[in-house]
Coordinates of C-alpha atoms in Angstrom, one line a residue:
M5 CA 1.8 1.9 1.1
A6 CA -0.8 4.6 1.8
Y7 CA -3.5 5.3 -0.8
C8 CA -6.2 7.8 0.0
S9 CA -9.4 8.5 -1.9
T10 CA -13.0 9.7 -1.1
S11 CA -14.4 7.3 -3.8
P12 CA -15.0 3.6 -2.9
A13 CA -14.5 2.7 -6.5
V14 CA -11.1 4.4 -6.7
Q15 CA -10.2 2.8 -3.4
E16 CA -10.6 -0.6 -5.1
A17 CA -8.1 0.3 -7.9
P18 CA -5.0 -1.1 -6.1
R19 CA -6.9 -4.5 -5.6
K20 CA -7.7 -4.6 -9.3
R21 CA -4.2 -3.7 -10.3
R22 CA -2.7 -6.3 -7.9
S23 CA -5.0 -9.0 -9.4
K24 CA -4.0 -8.0 -12.9
N25 CA -0.3 -8.0 -12.2
H26 CA -0.2 -10.8 -9.7
S27 CA 1.7 -13.3 -11.8
S28 CA 4.0 -10.8 -13.7
S29 CA 6.7 -11.0 -11.0
S30 CA 7.3 -14.7 -11.5
T31 CA 9.6 -14.1 -14.5
L32 CA 12.6 -13.0 -12.4
Q33 CA 15.9 -14.8 -13.0
T34 CA 17.2 -17.1 -10.4
G35 CA 20.7 -18.4 -9.6
T36 CA 22.2 -15.8 -7.4
A37 CA 21.5 -15.5 -3.7
Y38 CA 19.9 -12.1 -4.2
W39 CA 17.5 -13.3 -6.8
E40 CA 16.7 -16.4 -4.8
R41 CA 15.8 -14.4 -1.8
R42 CA 13.8 -12.0 -3.9
Q43 CA 11.9 -14.9 -5.5
Q44 CA 11.2 -16.4 -2.1
R45 CA 9.8 -13.0 -0.9
I46 CA 7.7 -12.6 -4.0
A47 CA 6.3 -16.1 -3.5
R48 CA 5.4 -15.3 0.1
L49 CA 3.7 -12.1 -0.9
E50 CA 1.8 -13.7 -3.8
K51 CA 0.2 -16.1 -1.3
L52 CA -1.3 -13.3 0.7
T53 CA -4.9 -12.4 0.0
Y54 CA -5.8 -8.8 -0.6
E55 CA -7.6 -8.7 2.7
E56 CA -4.4 -9.9 4.5
I57 CA -2.4 -7.2 2.8
L58 CA -4.9 -4.6 3.9
D59 CA -4.7 -5.9 7.5
T60 CA -0.9 -6.1 7.7
K61 CA 0.9 -4.3 4.9
V62 CA -0.9 -1.3 3.5
I63 CA -3.5 1.4 4.4
V64 CA -6.0 2.1 1.7
G65 CA -9.3 3.9 2.0
S66 CA -11.0 7.2 2.8
P67 CA -9.1 9.9 4.7
E68 CA -11.0 8.8 7.8
R69 CA -10.0 5.2 7.4
V70 CA -6.4 6.2 6.8
I71 CA -6.4 8.3 10.0
D72 CA -8.0 5.4 11.9
R73 CA -5.4 2.9 10.8
L74 CA -2.5 5.2 11.4
T75 CA -3.8 6.0 14.8
Q76 CA -4.0 2.2 15.5
F77 CA -0.4 1.8 14.5
K78 CA 0.7 4.9 16.4
D79 CA -1.0 3.7 19.6
M80 CA 0.0 0.0 19.3
L81 CA 3.7 0.6 18.4
G82 CA 4.3 4.0 20.0
L83 CA 5.2 5.6 16.7
T84 CA 6.1 9.2 16.4
G85 CA 6.1 9.5 12.6
F86 CA 5.2 7.7 9.4
T87 CA 6.7 7.2 6.0
A88 CA 4.4 6.7 3.1
E89 CA 5.2 4.9 -0.1
L90 CA 2.5 6.2 -2.4
N91 CA 3.0 4.1 -5.5
P92 CA 5.0 0.9 -4.9
G93 CA 5.7 -0.9 -8.1
G94 CA 4.4 2.0 -10.1
L95 CA 1.0 0.4 -10.6
L96 CA -1.1 3.6 -10.1
P97 CA -1.4 6.4 -12.7
P98 CA 0.2 9.7 -11.7
A99 CA -3.1 11.5 -11.4
A100 CA -4.3 9.0 -8.8
V101 CA -1.1 9.3 -6.8
H102 CA -1.4 13.1 -7.0
R103 CA -5.0 13.0 -5.7
S104 CA -4.0 10.6 -2.9
L105 CA -1.2 12.9 -1.9
K106 CA -3.4 15.9 -1.8
L107 CA -5.9 14.1 0.5
L108 CA -3.1 12.9 2.7
V109 CA -1.7 16.4 3.1
A110 CA -5.1 18.2 3.4
E111 CA -7.0 15.7 5.6
V112 CA -4.8 13.1 7.1
M113 CA -1.7 15.0 8.2
P114 CA -3.6 17.6 10.2
A115 CA -5.0 14.8 12.4
F116 CA -1.4 14.1 13.7
K117 CA -0.1 17.6 14.4

């Protein structure tokens, strides 16, 4: 996930939404191998703190922070491109996703051309 904002308060929105929706995924059906694997994955993810998620799974922050983290991944892993999932789980409102995308295009992408 990549989420970009110039506002520290807006940068905290994913944390608040994760906390609010943290237990909603526990209502999945079980019984089939697919659902059992999915339930196990959800259980592992729910044990992660938000800070662990920020360190290992997502990039959230100002355009400068996003550039810094992407550069770290690029240098560490030798990446030549990135794919961004802007709203996993549909937790962010469309206007926030649109603002994030505009910042990614206008300020982050030029750093990698």
